[in-house]
Coordinates of C-alpha atoms in Angstrom, one line a residue:
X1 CA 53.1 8.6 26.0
X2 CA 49.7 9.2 26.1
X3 CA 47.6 7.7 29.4
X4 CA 44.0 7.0 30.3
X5 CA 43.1 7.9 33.5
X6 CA 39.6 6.1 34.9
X7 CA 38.1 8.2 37.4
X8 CA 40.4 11.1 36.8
X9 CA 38.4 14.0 38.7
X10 CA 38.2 11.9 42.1
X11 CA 41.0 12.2 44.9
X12 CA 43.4 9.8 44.3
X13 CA 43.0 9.8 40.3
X14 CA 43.3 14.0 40.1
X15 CA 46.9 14.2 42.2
X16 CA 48.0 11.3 40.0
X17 CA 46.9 13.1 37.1
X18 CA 49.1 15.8 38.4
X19 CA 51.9 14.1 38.9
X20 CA 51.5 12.4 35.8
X21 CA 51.7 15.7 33.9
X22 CA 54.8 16.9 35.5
X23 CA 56.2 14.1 34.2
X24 CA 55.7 14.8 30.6
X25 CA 52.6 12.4 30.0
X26 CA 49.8 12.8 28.0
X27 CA 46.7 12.8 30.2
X28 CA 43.2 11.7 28.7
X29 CA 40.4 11.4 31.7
X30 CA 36.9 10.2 32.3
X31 CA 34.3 9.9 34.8
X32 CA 31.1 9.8 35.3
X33 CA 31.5 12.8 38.5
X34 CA 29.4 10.3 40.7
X35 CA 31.4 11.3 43.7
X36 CA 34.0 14.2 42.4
X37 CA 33.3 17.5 40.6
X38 CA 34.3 18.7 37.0
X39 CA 36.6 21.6 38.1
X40 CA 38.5 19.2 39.7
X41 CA 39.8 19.4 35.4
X42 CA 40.3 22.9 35.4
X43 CA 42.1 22.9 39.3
X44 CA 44.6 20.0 37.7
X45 CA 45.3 22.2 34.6
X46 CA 46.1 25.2 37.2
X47 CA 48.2 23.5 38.9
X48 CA 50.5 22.2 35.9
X49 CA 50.2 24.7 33.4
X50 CA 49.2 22.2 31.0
X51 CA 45.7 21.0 29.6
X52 CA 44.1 17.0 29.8
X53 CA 41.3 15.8 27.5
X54 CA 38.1 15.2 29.5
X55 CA 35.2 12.6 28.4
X56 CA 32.1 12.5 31.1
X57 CA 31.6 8.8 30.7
X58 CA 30.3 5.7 32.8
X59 CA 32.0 2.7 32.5
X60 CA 28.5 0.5 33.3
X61 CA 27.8 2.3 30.0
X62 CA 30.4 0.3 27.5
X63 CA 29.2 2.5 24.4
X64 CA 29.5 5.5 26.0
X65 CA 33.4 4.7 26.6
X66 CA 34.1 3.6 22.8
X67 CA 34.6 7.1 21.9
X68 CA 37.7 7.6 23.9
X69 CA 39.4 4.5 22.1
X70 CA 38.1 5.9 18.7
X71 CA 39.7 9.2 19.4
X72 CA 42.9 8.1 21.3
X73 CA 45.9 5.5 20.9
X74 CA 47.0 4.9 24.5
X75 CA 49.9 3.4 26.1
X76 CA 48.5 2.4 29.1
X77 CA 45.1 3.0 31.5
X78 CA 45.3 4.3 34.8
X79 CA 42.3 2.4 36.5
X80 CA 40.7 4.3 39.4
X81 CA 36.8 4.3 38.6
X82 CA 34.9 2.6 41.0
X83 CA 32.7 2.6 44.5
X84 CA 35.0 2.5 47.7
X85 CA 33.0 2.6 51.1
X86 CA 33.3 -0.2 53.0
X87 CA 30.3 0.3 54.9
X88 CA 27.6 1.7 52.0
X89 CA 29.4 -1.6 50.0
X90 CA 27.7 -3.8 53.5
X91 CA 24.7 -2.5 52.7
X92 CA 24.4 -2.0 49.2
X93 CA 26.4 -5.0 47.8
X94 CA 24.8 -5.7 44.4
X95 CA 25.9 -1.8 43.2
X96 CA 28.8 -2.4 44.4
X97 CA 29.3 -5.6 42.5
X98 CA 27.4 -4.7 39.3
X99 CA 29.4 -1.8 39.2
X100 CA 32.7 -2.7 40.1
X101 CA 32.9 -5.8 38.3
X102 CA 30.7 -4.9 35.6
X103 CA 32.4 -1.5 34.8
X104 CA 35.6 -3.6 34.5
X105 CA 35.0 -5.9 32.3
X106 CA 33.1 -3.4 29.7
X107 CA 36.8 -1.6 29.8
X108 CA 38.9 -4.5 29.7
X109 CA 36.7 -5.8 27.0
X110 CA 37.5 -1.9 25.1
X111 CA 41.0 -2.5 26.0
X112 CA 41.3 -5.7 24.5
X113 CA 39.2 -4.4 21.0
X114 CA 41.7 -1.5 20.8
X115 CA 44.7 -2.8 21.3
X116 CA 45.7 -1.1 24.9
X117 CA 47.2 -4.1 26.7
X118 CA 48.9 -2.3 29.5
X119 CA 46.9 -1.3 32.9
X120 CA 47.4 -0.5 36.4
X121 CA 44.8 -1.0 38.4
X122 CA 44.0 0.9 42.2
X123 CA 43.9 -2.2 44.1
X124 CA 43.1 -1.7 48.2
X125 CA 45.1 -3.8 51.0
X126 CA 41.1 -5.0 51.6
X127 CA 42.5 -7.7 49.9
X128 CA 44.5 -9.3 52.7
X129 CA 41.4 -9.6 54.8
X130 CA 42.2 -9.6 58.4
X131 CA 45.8 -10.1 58.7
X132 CA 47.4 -12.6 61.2
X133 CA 50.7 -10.5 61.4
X134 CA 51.6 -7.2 60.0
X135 CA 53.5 -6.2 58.2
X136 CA 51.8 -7.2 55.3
X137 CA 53.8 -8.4 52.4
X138 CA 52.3 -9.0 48.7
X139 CA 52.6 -12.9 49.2
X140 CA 50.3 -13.2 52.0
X141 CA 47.1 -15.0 51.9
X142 CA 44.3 -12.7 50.5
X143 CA 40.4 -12.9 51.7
X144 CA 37.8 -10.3 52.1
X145 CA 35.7 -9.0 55.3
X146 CA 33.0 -6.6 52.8
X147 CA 32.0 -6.3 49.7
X148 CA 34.1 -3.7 48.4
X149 CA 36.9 -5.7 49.3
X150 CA 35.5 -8.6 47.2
X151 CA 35.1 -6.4 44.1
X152 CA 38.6 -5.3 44.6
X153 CA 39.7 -9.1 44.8
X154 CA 37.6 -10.2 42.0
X155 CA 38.9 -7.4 39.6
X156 CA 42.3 -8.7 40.8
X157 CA 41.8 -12.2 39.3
X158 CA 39.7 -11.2 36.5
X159 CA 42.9 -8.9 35.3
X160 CA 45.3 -11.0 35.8
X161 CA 43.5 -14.2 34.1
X162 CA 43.8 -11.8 31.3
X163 CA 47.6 -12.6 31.3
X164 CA 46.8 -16.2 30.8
X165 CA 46.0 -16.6 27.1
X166 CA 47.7 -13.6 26.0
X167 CA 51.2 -12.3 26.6
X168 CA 51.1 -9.1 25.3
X169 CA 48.8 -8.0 28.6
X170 CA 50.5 -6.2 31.3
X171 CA 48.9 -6.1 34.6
X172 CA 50.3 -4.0 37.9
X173 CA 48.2 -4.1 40.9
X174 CA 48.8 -1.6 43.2
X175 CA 47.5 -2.5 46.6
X176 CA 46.9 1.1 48.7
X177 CA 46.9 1.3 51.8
X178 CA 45.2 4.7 53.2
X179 CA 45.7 7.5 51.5
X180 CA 45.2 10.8 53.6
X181 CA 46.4 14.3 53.2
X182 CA 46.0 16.6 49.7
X183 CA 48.0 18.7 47.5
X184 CA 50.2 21.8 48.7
X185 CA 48.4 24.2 46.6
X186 CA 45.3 23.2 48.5
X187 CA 43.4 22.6 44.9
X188 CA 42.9 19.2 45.4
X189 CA 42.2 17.1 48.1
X190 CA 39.7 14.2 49.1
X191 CA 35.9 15.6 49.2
X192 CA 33.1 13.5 49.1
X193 CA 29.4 13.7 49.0
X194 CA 27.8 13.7 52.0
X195 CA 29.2 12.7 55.5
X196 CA 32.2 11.1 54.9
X197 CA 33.3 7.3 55.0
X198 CA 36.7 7.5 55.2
X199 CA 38.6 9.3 58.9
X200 CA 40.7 12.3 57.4
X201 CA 37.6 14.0 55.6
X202 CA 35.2 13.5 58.9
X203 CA 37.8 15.0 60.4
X204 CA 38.3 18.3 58.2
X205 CA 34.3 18.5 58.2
X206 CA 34.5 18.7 62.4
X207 CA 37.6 21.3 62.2
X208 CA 35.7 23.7 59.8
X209 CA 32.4 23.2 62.0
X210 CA 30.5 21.4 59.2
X211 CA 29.8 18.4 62.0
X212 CA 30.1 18.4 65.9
X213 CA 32.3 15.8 66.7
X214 CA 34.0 12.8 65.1
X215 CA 32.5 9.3 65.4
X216 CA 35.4 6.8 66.4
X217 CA 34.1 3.1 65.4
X218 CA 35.5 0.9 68.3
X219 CA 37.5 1.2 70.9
X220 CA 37.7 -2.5 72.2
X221 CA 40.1 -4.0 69.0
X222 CA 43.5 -5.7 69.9
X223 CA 45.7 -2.7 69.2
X224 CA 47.5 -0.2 71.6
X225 CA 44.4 2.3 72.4
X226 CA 41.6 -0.5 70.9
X227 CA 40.9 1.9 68.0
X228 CA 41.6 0.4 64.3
X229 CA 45.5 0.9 63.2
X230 CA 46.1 1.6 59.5
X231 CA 48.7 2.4 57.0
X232 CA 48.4 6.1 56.4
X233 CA 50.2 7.7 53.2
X234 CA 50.2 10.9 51.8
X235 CA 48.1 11.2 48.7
X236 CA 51.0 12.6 46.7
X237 CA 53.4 9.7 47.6
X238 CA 50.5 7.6 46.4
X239 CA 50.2 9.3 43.1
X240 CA 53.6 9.3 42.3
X241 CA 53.7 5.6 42.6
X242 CA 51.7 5.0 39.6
X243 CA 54.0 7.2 37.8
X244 CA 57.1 4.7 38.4
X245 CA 54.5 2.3 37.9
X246 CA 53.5 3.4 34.1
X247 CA 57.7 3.0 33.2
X248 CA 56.7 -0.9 34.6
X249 CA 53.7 -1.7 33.4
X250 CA 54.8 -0.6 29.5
X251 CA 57.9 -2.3 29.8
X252 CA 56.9 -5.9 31.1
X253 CA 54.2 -8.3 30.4
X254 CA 52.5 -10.4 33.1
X255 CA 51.5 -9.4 36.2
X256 CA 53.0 -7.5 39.0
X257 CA 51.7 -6.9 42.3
X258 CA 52.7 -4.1 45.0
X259 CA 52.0 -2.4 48.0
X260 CA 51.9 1.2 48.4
X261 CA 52.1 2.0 51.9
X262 CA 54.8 3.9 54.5
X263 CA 54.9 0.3 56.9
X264 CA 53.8 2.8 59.8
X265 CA 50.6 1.9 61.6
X266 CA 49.0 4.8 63.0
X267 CA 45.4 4.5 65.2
X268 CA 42.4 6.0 65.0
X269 CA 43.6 8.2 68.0
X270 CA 47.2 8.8 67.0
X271 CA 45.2 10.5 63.9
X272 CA 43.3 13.1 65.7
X273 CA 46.2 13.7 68.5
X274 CA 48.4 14.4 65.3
X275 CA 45.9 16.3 64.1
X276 CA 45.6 17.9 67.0
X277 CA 49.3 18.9 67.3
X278 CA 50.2 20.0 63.1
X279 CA 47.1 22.4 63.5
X280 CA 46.7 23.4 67.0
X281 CA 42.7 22.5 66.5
X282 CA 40.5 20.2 68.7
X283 CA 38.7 17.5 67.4
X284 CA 36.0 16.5 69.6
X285 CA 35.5 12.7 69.2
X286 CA 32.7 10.3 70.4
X287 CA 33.3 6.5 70.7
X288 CA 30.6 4.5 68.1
X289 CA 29.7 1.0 67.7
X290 CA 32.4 -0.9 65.3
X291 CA 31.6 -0.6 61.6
X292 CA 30.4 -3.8 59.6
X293 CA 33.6 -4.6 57.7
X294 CA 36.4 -3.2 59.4
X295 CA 39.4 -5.4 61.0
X296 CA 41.6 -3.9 63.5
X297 CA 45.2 -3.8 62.5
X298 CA 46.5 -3.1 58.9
X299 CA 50.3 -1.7 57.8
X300 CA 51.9 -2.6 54.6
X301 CA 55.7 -4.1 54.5
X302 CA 56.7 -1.6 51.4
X303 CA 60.0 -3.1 50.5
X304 CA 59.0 -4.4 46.9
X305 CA 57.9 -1.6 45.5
X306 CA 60.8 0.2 46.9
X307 CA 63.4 -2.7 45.3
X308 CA 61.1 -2.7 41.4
X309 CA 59.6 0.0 41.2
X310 CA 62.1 2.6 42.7
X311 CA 59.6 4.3 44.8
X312 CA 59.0 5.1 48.2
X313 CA 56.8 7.2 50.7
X314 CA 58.5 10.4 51.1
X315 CA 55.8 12.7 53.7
X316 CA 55.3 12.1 57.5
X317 CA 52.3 12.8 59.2
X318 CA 52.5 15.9 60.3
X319 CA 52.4 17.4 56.3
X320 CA 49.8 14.5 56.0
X321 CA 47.7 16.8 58.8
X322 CA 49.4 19.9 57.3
X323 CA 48.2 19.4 53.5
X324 CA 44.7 18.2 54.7
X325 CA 43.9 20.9 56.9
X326 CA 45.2 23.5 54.2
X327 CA 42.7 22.1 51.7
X328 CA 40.1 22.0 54.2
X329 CA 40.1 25.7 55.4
X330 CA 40.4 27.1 51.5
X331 CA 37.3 24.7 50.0
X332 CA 35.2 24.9 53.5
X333 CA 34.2 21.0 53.1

């Protein structure tokens, strides 16, 4: 089976490439390297022993996509391209919605022209808003806090209307939670441009002495130690959930949705203390302002994915801290 993978080179698309490959699929990647790096391919190909076709594409550019449907039948698309920080998406909300939204419909609107009915699409537990309760299960009420969140919610709909008027689409929407940690080999791991947005990669840049200290937004929410609780995976478990997911999504028609998460909440604190502990590093932290956006308690309730899709989170923390810190000391973020 051959697979499209949108945003292929970044950090959640590479280890799923991986995984994908190990499985005996037929990888074919693009991106437009806005926030990842091209030997992302060649670390990916190192790792597996076995090659993937790369196209350097934007997906706000519909004609420069066409020639990957020319040149390719696929089974189903991986969808991963897109902008993801919650707070640049508070600031800058028409990029974020011009290219979120607008980069989906171009491929949808390739998808439907070639024939590739089948997609699983990187979803974000932004969706739920600010939870009453947690866990969170996929039948709770969904609203958005940020932009980002919206794009994520509107792609949501705009996929699943395609089920509507025809029933040869498949839709699975995966709804992450947060994804931390990085491959064993310490190839591939999360590495963004700039100072980062999201709390494991601030955290390597402080351990390798690329920053001072850590900024910790809020320490007044309603949760054990007032810093922000989330749902932290390991970036493997996540990847190999859209492998069970590709069996799904080109077996069914409809839609499915499903949370990928471990249903352990974790603070901002119990991150850096765990940290701390797997690494025998101090973090130095300083208390900030609460960022635009964020809400204060967040874990998924896993079970359905667990039930239909035969998966589960399999890494604690301690390899999340392990894996991170191991990427971080051999790349020098």
């Amino acid at each position: 089976m051959k697979i499209l993978v949108t945003g292929g080179t970044g950090y959640i698309g590479s280890h799923t490439c991986v995984e994908l490959l190990q499985k005996g699929y037929e990888v074919v990647v693009f991106d437009n390297l806005y926030n990842s790096k091209m030997d992302v391919v060649d670390k990916i190909q190192s790792i597996t022993g076995k090659s993937i076709q790369f196209y350097k594409a934007d997906m706000r550019d519909k004609e420069s996509m066409r020639p990957i449907f020319e040149e390719n039948t696929f089974d189903a698309v991986i969808h991963f391209a897109g902008l993801k920080a919650v707070g640049e998406s508070v600031e800058k909300p028409l990029l974020y919605y011009k290219n979120n939204i607008g980069g989906t419909l171009n491929l949808c609107e390739l998808m439907n022209e070639y024939n590739c009915k089948k997609i699983i699409f990187s979803s974000s537990a932004t969706v739920y808003g600010a939870p009453k309760t947690v866990p969170i299960t996929e039948d709770f009420p969904l609203s958005t806090t940020n932009p980002y969140g919206s794009t994520k919610l509107m792609q949501e709909g705009i996929l699943s209307d395609l089920c509507v008027p025809d029933e040869d689409w498949s839709v699975i929407l995966l709804r992450y939670f947060n994804p931390i940690g990085a491959h064993e080999s310490g190839l591939l791991g999360e590495s963004p441009n700039g100072i980062p947005n999201n709390l494991m990669p601030y955290i390597m840049q402080v351990a390798v002495g690329k920053l001072p200290e850590l900024g910790v937004f809020g320490d007044d929410y309603d949760t054990p130690d007032g810093t922000g609780v989330r749902d932290y995976i390991h970036v493997v478990d996540l990847a190999k959930g859209h492998v069970n997911a590709v069996e799904k999504v080109t077996n069914t028609n409809g839609v499915n949705i499903y949370n990928l998460g471990t249903g352990n909440g974790y603070s901002v604190l119990d991150i850096v203390r765990a940290f701390e502990k797997a690494n025998d590093i101090t973090i130095p932290y300083s208390i900030k302002p609460r960022r635009a956006g964020d809400i204060a308690m967040c874990y998924a309730d896993p079970k359905k994915a667990k039930e239909e899709l035969g998966w589960e989170a399999q890494y604690d923390l301690k390899k999340m801290c392990e894996d991170s810190w191991r990427f971080a000391r051999m790349n020098q973020q």
